[in-house]
Short mmCIF file of C-alpha atoms and ligand atoms in Angstrom, two decimals:
data_model
loop_
_atom_site.label_atom_id
_atom_site.label_comp_id
_atom_site.label_asym_id
_atom_site.label_seq_id
_atom_site.Cartn_x
_atom_site.Cartn_y
_atom_site.Cartn_z
CA MET A 1233 -0.02 -0.03 0.01
CA ASP A 1234 1.33 3.34 -0.84
CA ARG A 1235 0.40 6.98 -0.31
CA ASP A 1236 -0.53 7.30 -4.09
CA ARG A 1237 -2.95 4.45 -3.65
CA ASP A 1238 -4.41 6.23 -0.73
CA ARG A 1239 -4.68 9.51 -2.81
CA ALA A 1240 -6.26 7.36 -5.80
CA ASN A 1241 -8.88 5.93 -3.53
CA GLU A 1242 -9.75 9.26 -1.97
CA ALA A 1243 -10.02 10.59 -5.47
CA HIS A 1244 -12.32 7.72 -6.16
CA GLN A 1245 -14.50 8.60 -3.17
CA ASP A 1246 -14.60 12.21 -4.18
CA HIS A 1247 -16.00 11.44 -7.54
CA THR A 1248 -19.70 10.62 -7.93
CA ALA A 1249 -20.69 6.96 -7.51
CA GLY A 1250 -20.34 5.03 -10.71
CA GLU A 1251 -17.98 7.45 -12.39
CA GLY A 1252 -15.47 4.57 -11.85
CA ILE A 1253 -12.00 5.65 -11.54
CA ALA A 1254 -10.39 2.44 -10.86
CA ALA A 1255 -7.73 2.81 -8.14
CA ASP A 1256 -5.21 1.25 -10.37
CA ASP A 1257 -5.79 3.77 -13.13
CA ASN A 1258 -4.47 6.59 -11.03
CA PRO A 1259 -0.95 7.42 -11.43
CA ALA A 1260 1.33 5.99 -8.81
CA ASP A 1261 4.45 7.30 -10.10
CA ASN A 1262 6.98 10.07 -9.76
CA THR A 1263 4.84 12.45 -11.72
CA ALA A 1264 2.38 12.26 -9.03
CA SER A 1265 4.66 13.25 -6.30
CA ASP A 1266 6.34 15.98 -8.45
CA ALA A 1267 2.92 17.36 -8.78
CA ARG A 1268 2.23 17.23 -5.10
CA GLY A 1269 5.62 18.94 -4.45
CA SER A 1270 4.77 21.87 -6.59
CA ARG A 1271 1.22 21.89 -5.23
CA ARG A 1272 2.87 22.48 -1.81
CA GLN A 1273 4.94 25.39 -3.10
CA PHE A 1274 1.84 26.68 -4.81
CA LEU A 1275 -0.16 26.47 -1.54
CA LYS A 1276 2.53 28.14 0.51
CA ARG A 1277 2.71 31.00 -2.13
CA SER A 1278 -1.02 31.44 -2.49
CA ILE A 1279 -1.63 31.47 1.26
CA ALA A 1280 1.24 33.99 1.64
CA ALA A 1281 -0.16 36.16 -1.13
CA ALA A 1282 -3.76 36.05 0.00
CA THR A 1283 -2.99 36.77 3.65
CA GLY A 1284 0.24 38.77 3.48
CA VAL A 1285 1.61 36.30 5.97
CA ALA A 1286 4.32 33.74 5.16
CA ALA A 1287 2.73 30.33 5.30
CA THR A 1288 5.45 28.73 7.26
CA SER A 1289 3.45 26.07 8.96
CA VAL A 1290 1.96 24.62 5.70
CA TRP A 1291 4.02 21.70 4.68
CA ASP A 1292 6.73 22.66 7.12
CA ALA A 1293 8.45 19.27 7.79
CA SER A 1294 9.49 20.51 11.31
CA SER A 1295 5.99 21.38 12.30
CA ALA A 1296 3.56 19.24 14.44
CA PHE A 1297 4.03 15.61 14.76
CA ALA A 1298 7.54 15.63 13.40
CA GLN A 1299 8.50 16.96 16.83
CA GLU A 1300 7.26 13.93 18.85
CA GLN A 1301 10.81 12.80 19.76
CA GLU A 1302 11.18 15.76 21.93
CA VAL A 1303 9.84 13.78 24.88
CA PRO A 1304 12.96 11.60 25.48
CA LEU A 1305 12.39 7.81 25.48
CA PRO A 1306 13.30 5.84 28.61
CA GLY A 1307 16.00 3.39 27.27
CA PRO A 1308 16.46 0.05 28.68
CA PRO A 1309 17.00 -0.87 32.47
CA ASP A 1310 20.32 -2.02 33.68
CA GLU A 1311 18.47 -4.33 36.23
CA ILE A 1312 14.77 -5.25 36.23
CA GLY A 1313 14.60 -4.67 39.99
CA ASP A 1314 16.01 -1.08 39.92
CA GLU A 1315 13.03 0.86 41.16
CA SER A 1316 14.77 4.15 40.44
CA TYR A 1317 14.79 3.19 36.75
CA TRP A 1318 11.06 2.41 36.80
CA GLU A 1319 10.34 5.59 38.63
CA LYS A 1320 11.75 7.48 35.65
CA VAL A 1321 9.64 5.45 33.33
CA ARG A 1322 6.62 6.10 35.40
CA ALA A 1323 7.28 9.94 35.09
CA GLN A 1324 6.64 9.55 31.31
CA PHE A 1325 3.03 8.78 32.13
CA HIS A 1326 0.14 11.26 32.95
CA LEU A 1327 -1.13 9.03 35.78
CA ASN A 1328 -3.26 10.76 38.30
CA PRO A 1329 -1.36 10.62 41.63
CA ASP A 1330 -4.74 9.97 43.60
CA THR A 1331 -5.22 6.71 41.56
CA ILE A 1332 -3.78 3.29 41.82
CA TYR A 1333 -4.36 2.07 38.30
CA LEU A 1334 -4.62 -1.79 38.11
CA ASN A 1335 -6.88 -2.00 35.20
CA ASN A 1336 -4.49 -2.18 32.07
CA GLY A 1337 -6.54 -5.09 30.84
CA THR A 1338 -9.36 -2.77 30.12
CA LEU A 1339 -7.34 0.29 28.81
CA GLY A 1340 -3.64 0.88 28.86
CA LEU A 1341 -2.21 4.31 29.75
CA CYS A 1342 -0.65 6.28 26.96
CA PRO A 1343 2.86 7.54 27.79
CA LYS A 1344 3.51 11.36 27.27
CA PRO A 1345 5.21 10.93 23.84
CA VAL A 1346 2.12 9.27 22.52
CA THR A 1347 -0.46 11.69 23.66
CA LYS A 1348 1.88 14.47 22.29
CA ALA A 1349 2.07 12.70 18.87
CA VAL A 1350 -1.68 12.56 18.68
CA PHE A 1351 -2.16 16.13 19.59
CA ASP A 1352 0.67 17.19 17.23
CA GLY A 1353 -1.01 15.17 14.56
CA TYR A 1354 -4.30 16.84 14.82
CA VAL A 1355 -2.59 20.30 15.03
CA TYR A 1356 -0.86 19.35 11.81
CA LEU A 1357 -4.20 18.35 10.10
CA ALA A 1358 -5.80 21.60 11.26
CA GLU A 1359 -2.82 23.52 9.75
CA THR A 1360 -2.96 21.69 6.46
CA GLY A 1361 -6.34 20.24 6.05
CA SER A 1362 -6.98 17.85 3.28
CA GLU A 1363 -3.28 18.11 1.91
CA GLY A 1364 -1.90 17.15 5.29
CA ARG A 1365 -3.69 13.94 5.06
CA TYR A 1366 -1.07 12.61 2.65
CA GLN A 1367 1.83 13.26 4.88
CA LEU A 1368 -0.06 11.58 7.63
CA TRP A 1369 -0.73 8.58 5.34
CA ASP A 1370 2.90 7.81 5.32
CA GLU A 1371 3.02 7.98 9.12
CA VAL A 1372 0.13 5.58 9.38
CA GLU A 1373 1.69 3.27 7.04
CA GLU A 1374 4.86 3.32 9.05
CA SER A 1375 2.69 2.49 12.03
CA ARG A 1376 0.98 -0.41 10.23
CA LYS A 1377 4.44 -1.90 9.06
CA MET A 1378 5.82 -1.45 12.61
CA ALA A 1379 2.80 -3.29 13.99
CA ALA A 1380 3.30 -6.09 11.60
CA GLY A 1381 6.90 -6.55 12.72
CA PHE A 1382 5.88 -6.17 16.41
CA LEU A 1383 3.29 -9.12 15.98
CA GLY A 1384 5.71 -11.32 14.01
CA ALA A 1385 3.64 -11.06 10.74
CA SER A 1386 4.38 -9.63 7.30
CA GLU A 1387 3.16 -6.31 6.10
CA LYS A 1388 0.72 -7.85 3.73
CA GLU A 1389 -0.96 -9.68 6.53
CA ILE A 1390 -1.89 -6.80 8.85
CA ALA A 1391 -4.58 -4.24 8.69
CA LEU A 1392 -5.17 -1.52 11.26
CA THR A 1393 -8.42 -1.43 12.91
CA ARG A 1394 -10.05 0.55 15.69
CA ASN A 1395 -9.94 -2.30 18.23
CA ALA A 1396 -10.28 -6.15 18.77
CA THR A 1397 -13.99 -5.99 18.62
CA GLU A 1398 -13.92 -4.53 15.05
CA GLY A 1399 -11.26 -7.14 14.01
CA LEU A 1400 -13.36 -9.94 15.46
CA ARG A 1401 -16.38 -8.88 13.45
CA PHE A 1402 -14.21 -9.05 10.34
CA ILE A 1403 -13.08 -12.43 11.23
CA VAL A 1404 -16.50 -13.93 12.23
CA ASN A 1405 -18.15 -12.59 9.05
CA GLY A 1406 -15.10 -13.30 6.68
CA ILE A 1407 -14.87 -17.04 7.10
CA ARG A 1408 -16.80 -19.10 4.63
CA MET A 1409 -19.32 -21.49 6.34
CA GLU A 1410 -22.41 -23.24 5.21
CA PRO A 1411 -25.62 -23.68 7.11
CA GLY A 1412 -25.19 -26.65 9.49
CA ASP A 1413 -21.40 -26.16 9.78
CA GLU A 1414 -20.19 -25.80 13.47
CA MET A 1415 -17.61 -23.74 15.28
CA LEU A 1416 -16.08 -24.30 18.74
CA MET A 1417 -15.34 -21.58 21.24
CA THR A 1418 -14.62 -21.62 25.00
CA THR A 1419 -17.15 -20.53 27.70
CA ASP A 1420 -14.74 -17.73 28.60
CA GLU A 1421 -14.92 -15.63 25.38
CA HIS A 1422 -15.32 -11.86 25.82
CA ILE A 1423 -18.59 -10.57 24.58
CA ALA A 1424 -16.74 -9.08 21.53
CA GLY A 1425 -15.83 -12.67 20.65
CA TYR A 1426 -19.10 -14.62 21.27
CA GLN A 1427 -21.72 -12.08 20.08
CA PRO A 1428 -20.84 -12.05 16.40
CA TRP A 1429 -20.65 -15.75 16.33
CA ASN A 1430 -24.15 -16.00 17.98
CA GLN A 1431 -25.41 -13.53 15.55
CA ARG A 1432 -24.06 -15.49 12.67
CA ALA A 1433 -25.56 -18.62 13.98
CA ARG A 1434 -29.05 -17.04 14.25
CA ARG A 1435 -28.92 -15.44 10.90
CA TYR A 1436 -27.06 -18.08 8.72
CA GLY A 1437 -27.69 -21.34 10.42
CA ILE A 1438 -24.33 -22.21 11.73
CA ARG A 1439 -24.04 -23.95 15.08
CA VAL A 1440 -21.98 -22.55 17.97
CA ASN A 1441 -20.52 -25.20 20.39
CA GLN A 1442 -18.70 -24.33 23.62
CA VAL A 1443 -16.10 -26.05 25.80
CA GLN A 1444 -15.56 -25.09 29.30
CA ILE A 1445 -11.84 -24.79 30.41
CA PRO A 1446 -11.30 -24.59 34.22
CA SER A 1447 -9.79 -21.50 35.67
CA PRO A 1448 -6.97 -22.36 35.98
CA PRO A 1449 -6.42 -25.63 34.17
CA ARG A 1450 -4.07 -28.32 35.43
CA ASP A 1451 -1.72 -28.00 32.47
CA LYS A 1452 -1.73 -27.48 28.82
CA GLN A 1453 -2.60 -31.14 28.10
CA GLU A 1454 -5.97 -30.68 29.94
CA VAL A 1455 -6.73 -27.71 27.55
CA MET A 1456 -5.76 -29.68 24.56
CA ASP A 1457 -7.86 -32.74 25.62
CA LEU A 1458 -10.93 -30.80 26.42
CA PHE A 1459 -10.80 -29.11 23.01
CA GLU A 1460 -10.21 -32.23 21.10
CA GLN A 1461 -13.06 -34.01 22.94
CA ALA A 1462 -15.53 -31.12 21.98
CA LEU A 1463 -14.73 -31.28 18.12
CA THR A 1464 -17.41 -32.90 15.96
CA PRO A 1465 -16.93 -33.93 12.29
CA LYS A 1466 -18.82 -30.66 11.42
CA THR A 1467 -16.50 -28.39 13.26
CA LYS A 1468 -15.06 -25.89 10.72
CA VAL A 1469 -13.57 -23.26 12.93
CA ILE A 1470 -12.09 -23.13 16.52
CA PHE A 1471 -12.01 -19.75 18.30
CA PHE A 1472 -10.41 -18.86 21.58
CA CYS A 1473 -8.46 -16.14 23.40
CA HIS A 1474 -4.63 -16.10 23.36
CA VAL A 1475 -5.06 -14.76 26.95
CA THR A 1476 -8.51 -14.64 28.53
CA ARG A 1477 -9.94 -11.43 29.86
CA GLY A 1478 -10.55 -12.47 33.44
CA PRO A 1479 -8.55 -15.49 34.43
CA GLY A 1480 -5.60 -14.42 32.33
CA LEU A 1481 -5.17 -17.94 31.02
CA LEU A 1482 -2.45 -18.24 28.38
CA TYR A 1483 -3.73 -20.65 25.76
CA PRO A 1484 -1.33 -23.19 24.00
CA VAL A 1485 -1.98 -21.35 20.70
CA ARG A 1486 0.55 -23.21 18.65
CA GLU A 1487 -0.62 -26.62 19.71
CA LEU A 1488 -4.19 -25.78 19.21
CA CYS A 1489 -3.63 -24.30 15.81
CA ASP A 1490 -1.52 -27.37 14.71
CA MET A 1491 -4.27 -29.63 15.89
CA ALA A 1492 -6.81 -27.59 13.94
CA ARG A 1493 -4.70 -27.44 10.74
CA GLU A 1494 -4.17 -31.26 10.81
CA LYS A 1495 -7.93 -31.66 10.79
CA GLY A 1496 -8.66 -28.96 8.24
CA ILE A 1497 -10.12 -26.70 10.74
CA VAL A 1498 -9.68 -22.88 10.57
CA SER A 1499 -8.14 -21.39 13.73
CA ALA A 1500 -9.07 -17.86 14.85
CA VAL A 1501 -7.73 -16.13 17.99
CA ASP A 1502 -8.80 -13.23 20.12
CA GLY A 1503 -5.59 -11.61 20.86
CA ALA A 1504 -6.90 -8.51 22.69
CA GLN A 1505 -4.91 -9.15 25.89
CA THR A 1506 -1.62 -9.91 24.56
CA PRO A 1507 0.60 -7.58 22.42
CA GLY A 1508 2.66 -5.43 24.67
CA MET A 1509 2.63 -7.81 27.55
CA ASN A 1510 3.33 -11.43 26.27
CA PRO A 1511 5.64 -11.89 23.26
CA VAL A 1512 3.56 -12.36 20.11
CA ASN A 1513 4.79 -14.04 16.97
CA LEU A 1514 1.92 -14.77 14.77
CA HIS A 1515 3.98 -16.84 12.30
CA GLU A 1516 5.18 -18.96 15.08
CA MET A 1517 1.83 -19.19 16.62
CA GLY A 1518 0.26 -20.49 13.38
CA CYS A 1519 -3.11 -19.31 13.53
CA ASP A 1520 -5.20 -18.40 10.43
CA LEU A 1521 -6.65 -15.24 11.92
CA PHE A 1522 -5.84 -13.00 14.89
CA ALA A 1523 -7.66 -9.80 16.09
CA THR A 1524 -6.32 -7.52 18.73
CA SER A 1525 -6.42 -4.12 20.39
CA LEU A 1526 -3.13 -2.24 20.71
CA HIS A 1527 -4.52 0.28 23.32
CA LYS A 1528 -4.31 -2.14 26.09
CA TRP A 1529 -0.89 -3.51 26.83
CA ALA A 1530 0.87 -1.81 23.94
CA LEU A 1531 -0.22 1.58 25.29
CA THR A 1532 -1.21 3.07 21.79
CA PRO A 1533 -3.93 5.73 21.70
CA SER A 1534 -7.46 4.44 22.55
CA GLY A 1535 -9.15 3.20 19.40
CA THR A 1536 -6.26 1.33 17.79
CA GLY A 1537 -5.98 -2.38 16.95
CA CYS A 1538 -4.89 -4.83 14.28
CA LEU A 1539 -6.32 -7.56 12.32
CA TYR A 1540 -4.15 -10.41 11.03
CA VAL A 1541 -5.05 -12.65 8.21
CA ARG A 1542 -2.34 -15.41 7.31
CA GLU A 1543 -1.09 -14.83 3.88
CA GLY A 1544 -2.00 -18.49 2.86
CA PHE A 1545 -5.57 -17.94 4.25
CA GLN A 1546 -6.27 -14.67 2.41
CA ASP A 1547 -7.94 -16.29 -0.63
CA ASN A 1548 -10.56 -17.85 1.80
CA PHE A 1549 -11.33 -14.66 3.53
CA TRP A 1550 -14.21 -12.44 2.65
CA PRO A 1551 -14.65 -9.70 5.20
CA GLY A 1552 -18.25 -8.58 5.31
CA SER A 1553 -17.22 -5.02 5.00
CA GLY A 1554 -14.37 -3.84 2.94
CA GLY A 1555 -12.08 -0.77 2.84
CA ASN A 1556 -11.88 1.62 0.13
CA GLY A 1557 -9.22 -0.34 -1.73
CA PRO A 1558 -9.63 -2.72 -4.71
CA TRP A 1559 -11.22 -5.60 -2.86
CA ASN A 1560 -10.07 -8.18 -5.48
CA ASP A 1561 -6.40 -7.13 -5.67
CA ARG A 1562 -4.77 -9.78 -3.56
CA GLU A 1563 -1.41 -8.14 -4.28
CA GLN A 1564 -2.27 -5.48 -1.95
CA GLY A 1565 -2.79 -7.83 0.94
CA MET A 1566 -5.08 -6.39 3.59
CA TRP A 1567 -5.91 -3.43 1.70
CA HIS A 1568 -9.40 -4.66 1.06
CA VAL A 1569 -10.08 -4.70 4.66
CA GLY A 1570 -9.52 -1.08 5.56
CA PRO A 1571 -9.31 1.77 6.07
CA HIS A 1572 -12.97 2.77 5.84
CA GLY A 1573 -13.26 6.25 4.26
CA THR A 1574 -11.73 9.20 6.29
CA TYR A 1575 -10.44 8.02 9.57
CA GLU A 1576 -8.38 9.16 12.70
CA ARG A 1577 -4.97 9.36 10.95
CA PRO A 1578 -3.13 11.17 13.93
CA VAL A 1579 -4.25 8.42 16.15
CA ARG A 1580 -3.02 5.63 13.94
CA ALA A 1581 0.17 7.55 13.21
CA ALA A 1582 0.98 7.54 16.91
CA ILE A 1583 0.83 3.67 17.20
CA LYS A 1584 4.54 3.76 16.14
CA THR A 1585 5.38 6.24 18.79
CA ALA A 1586 3.94 3.85 21.41
CA LEU A 1587 5.71 0.91 19.85
CA ASN A 1588 9.04 2.94 19.83
CA PHE A 1589 8.37 3.65 23.49
CA LEU A 1590 7.97 -0.04 24.32
CA ASP A 1591 10.96 -0.81 22.27
CA SER A 1592 13.14 1.65 24.02
CA ILE A 1593 12.53 -0.24 27.27
CA GLY A 1594 12.65 -3.58 25.53
CA MET A 1595 9.91 -6.22 25.53
CA ASP A 1596 12.06 -8.65 27.50
CA ALA A 1597 12.51 -6.11 30.32
CA ILE A 1598 8.66 -5.36 30.16
CA TYR A 1599 7.87 -8.96 30.27
CA ALA A 1600 10.30 -9.61 33.30
CA ARG A 1601 8.96 -6.54 35.21
CA ASP A 1602 5.30 -7.59 34.51
CA ARG A 1603 6.14 -11.12 35.79
CA MET A 1604 7.93 -9.81 38.93
CA LEU A 1605 4.86 -7.76 39.78
CA SER A 1606 2.32 -10.45 39.23
CA ASP A 1607 4.27 -13.29 40.79
CA ASN A 1608 4.67 -11.02 43.92
CA LEU A 1609 0.93 -10.23 43.93
CA LYS A 1610 -0.15 -13.86 43.43
CA GLU A 1611 2.07 -14.97 46.44
CA ARG A 1612 0.72 -12.13 48.72
CA LEU A 1613 -2.77 -12.84 47.90
CA LEU A 1614 -2.53 -16.46 48.74
CA GLU A 1615 -1.55 -15.44 52.27
CA LEU A 1616 -4.94 -13.80 52.74
CA PRO A 1617 -7.85 -15.79 54.32
CA GLY A 1618 -10.22 -17.30 51.97
CA VAL A 1619 -8.59 -16.12 48.79
CA SER A 1620 -8.14 -18.47 45.91
CA LEU A 1621 -6.50 -17.63 42.51
CA GLY A 1622 -8.37 -17.83 39.28
CA THR A 1623 -5.00 -17.36 37.46
CA SER A 1624 -2.46 -20.03 37.26
CA ARG A 1625 0.94 -19.61 38.89
CA ASP A 1626 2.59 -21.58 36.27
CA HIS A 1627 4.10 -19.14 33.68
CA ALA A 1628 3.19 -21.60 30.77
CA LEU A 1629 -0.39 -21.12 31.52
CA SER A 1630 -0.69 -17.45 32.63
CA SER A 1631 -0.14 -14.03 31.12
CA PRO A 1632 2.38 -11.74 33.16
CA GLY A 1633 -0.07 -8.87 33.63
CA ILE A 1634 -3.36 -10.43 34.80
CA THR A 1635 -3.92 -11.77 38.17
CA SER A 1636 -7.50 -12.77 39.32
CA PHE A 1637 -8.92 -14.01 42.55
CA SER A 1638 -12.06 -14.70 44.51
CA VAL A 1639 -12.76 -14.52 48.17
CA GLU A 1640 -14.95 -16.93 49.86
CA GLY A 1641 -18.22 -15.47 50.89
CA TRP A 1642 -17.55 -12.12 49.02
CA ASP A 1643 -19.40 -10.75 45.99
CA THR A 1644 -16.62 -9.35 43.69
CA SER A 1645 -18.50 -6.34 42.63
CA LEU A 1646 -18.87 -5.22 46.31
CA LEU A 1647 -15.11 -5.79 46.94
CA ARG A 1648 -14.21 -3.88 43.93
CA GLY A 1649 -16.38 -0.96 44.89
CA ILE A 1650 -14.85 -0.89 48.40
CA LEU A 1651 -11.31 -0.88 46.92
CA GLU A 1652 -12.17 2.02 44.63
CA GLY A 1653 -14.01 4.09 47.25
CA LYS A 1654 -11.45 3.62 50.02
CA ALA A 1655 -8.31 4.16 48.16
CA GLY A 1656 -8.92 4.94 44.38
CA ILE A 1657 -7.86 1.58 43.26
CA ILE A 1658 -9.09 1.03 39.91
CA LEU A 1659 -9.48 -2.63 38.90
CA SER A 1660 -12.04 -4.84 37.20
CA ARG A 1661 -14.04 -8.07 37.72
CA ASP A 1662 -15.00 -10.97 35.56
CA GLN A 1663 -18.28 -12.61 36.24
CA ARG A 1664 -19.15 -15.82 34.26
CA ARG A 1665 -21.18 -18.93 34.45
CA TYR A 1666 -18.30 -20.66 36.10
CA HIS A 1667 -16.42 -18.05 37.94
CA ASP A 1668 -16.63 -14.64 39.79
CA LEU A 1669 -13.23 -13.00 39.97
CA VAL A 1670 -11.69 -9.63 40.97
CA ARG A 1671 -9.19 -8.96 38.23
CA VAL A 1672 -6.07 -7.00 38.88
CA SER A 1673 -4.13 -6.10 35.86
CA THR A 1674 -0.61 -4.62 36.34
CA HIS A 1675 1.92 -3.28 33.80
CA PHE A 1676 5.43 -2.05 33.95
CA TYR A 1677 4.48 1.39 35.24
CA ASN A 1678 2.85 -0.11 38.41
CA THR A 1679 4.96 -0.40 41.45
CA PRO A 1680 5.78 -2.84 44.29
CA ALA A 1681 4.39 -0.07 46.61
CA GLU A 1682 0.94 -0.02 44.74
CA ILE A 1683 0.72 -3.87 45.32
CA ASP A 1684 1.69 -3.49 49.04
CA ARG A 1685 -1.27 -0.97 49.36
CA LEU A 1686 -3.72 -3.27 47.76
CA ILE A 1687 -2.77 -6.15 50.06
CA GLU A 1688 -2.86 -3.90 53.12
CA LEU A 1689 -6.32 -2.77 52.23
CA LEU A 1690 -7.58 -6.39 51.41
CA LYS A 1691 -6.38 -7.39 54.91
CA GLU A 1692 -8.27 -4.62 56.49
CA ILE A 1693 -11.44 -5.35 54.53
CA LEU A 1694 -11.45 -9.12 54.88
C1 PLP B 267 -10.34 -10.99 25.38
C2 PLP B 267 -10.96 -9.73 25.05
N1 PLP B 267 -11.39 -9.73 23.72
C3 PLP B 267 -11.89 -8.57 23.15
C4 PLP B 267 -11.95 -7.36 23.92
C5 PLP B 267 -12.59 -6.21 23.33
O1 PLP B 267 -11.45 -5.17 23.34
P1 PLP B 267 -11.75 -3.77 22.62
O2 PLP B 267 -12.82 -3.13 23.53
O3 PLP B 267 -10.64 -3.04 22.69
O4 PLP B 267 -12.31 -4.01 21.31
C6 PLP B 267 -11.43 -7.36 25.27
C7 PLP B 267 -11.47 -6.22 26.06
O5 PLP B 267 -11.32 -6.20 27.33
C8 PLP B 267 -10.94 -8.66 25.78
O6 PLP B 267 -10.46 -8.65 26.99
#
């Protein structure tokens, strides 16, 4: 995908329906960029002439979002346990000092360079209007390519979306199935995962089956066995989370996808809870489809996510709603999925700022810090009366950022309300048919002192 294609498609939109400028007919060559260059000069001159003011901000490369690097990146730690390093990292966030934020699983907090990039991007658009969009297109493309690398995918396999929910809709509506075909999901799916399947079942006559996986399971084999037993000869798709929302169970994705492929079954994964916390390598994981939000653990601006469609699966994929691109041009990879019309370019452009931020700390260090915090939290919770963990202590079965627990005789919403009211502790809960859990989700900007405070309060309350 390139900027000229973007321009071509916008030209297409600007024409009346049916006039039919095919995207590929539009010049994607040097002539076009030369023309843009002189148009920029023309714009500068004409604004200056019309207003008597030199139009320095129009097309000025140093303006607006180009300055995002002014907020220095943290760089990697010498030692994971060095709290003075993490204090400096924390200073890069806007966190309200009266709040203990333990709800990263719902929404991550953007670091300062990211909010600045979004702001600057909108200022730039306000300065340059429709012309500025083309500059921002390059920035968005950089974000998309960087996201592909971050997820271990190729550029042709990734489309940017607004969130996991949007990507999951594409997935559910994009897989070919006949009436009577079956799909298998777990009882722990997020509403964004099960709703579109239930809707498709009602409308098109497919059947949704469910398998219950305990929170936590004994081991990976238990998960594999339960899945395998729940398959039927009509199962065409399996769908599950990489990491579940509540218990934070880390699924054996590779093993499940291998099993599915051997049986000719499509594998689709809800990855909303992983990138930015767990390492994600989609090629190694082997799934056909993966949808995620980036605004949780990857700390990108709210309203950003990705959809992955494995290259070898793309001919089978028919998303219900296409982008503005040539839907039948497979060479353009995921172009046929999005974007949809005019969209929030400064927001998507800032994805790369967030990924750069994570990269400057290093994903290994982030993973180790997250593990340190959640291992500590799990141990301390188990010392409290009546507490049981819904999250495994086994690293092979748990994500490093999500720790869930229940307390005998306690309603989790009440407990959550007391914690928030007493000490401004923001956390979440996960109430399902088979469990009722308080969810604490910690990321690298949280501190051991915040965990101490949570434990102290729980002791007091219980
Ligand atoms: C497992 C899972 N899937 C999907 C979603 C939906 O994410 P979003 O609201 O970012 O689309 C969530 C959100 O918490 C989630 O935990």
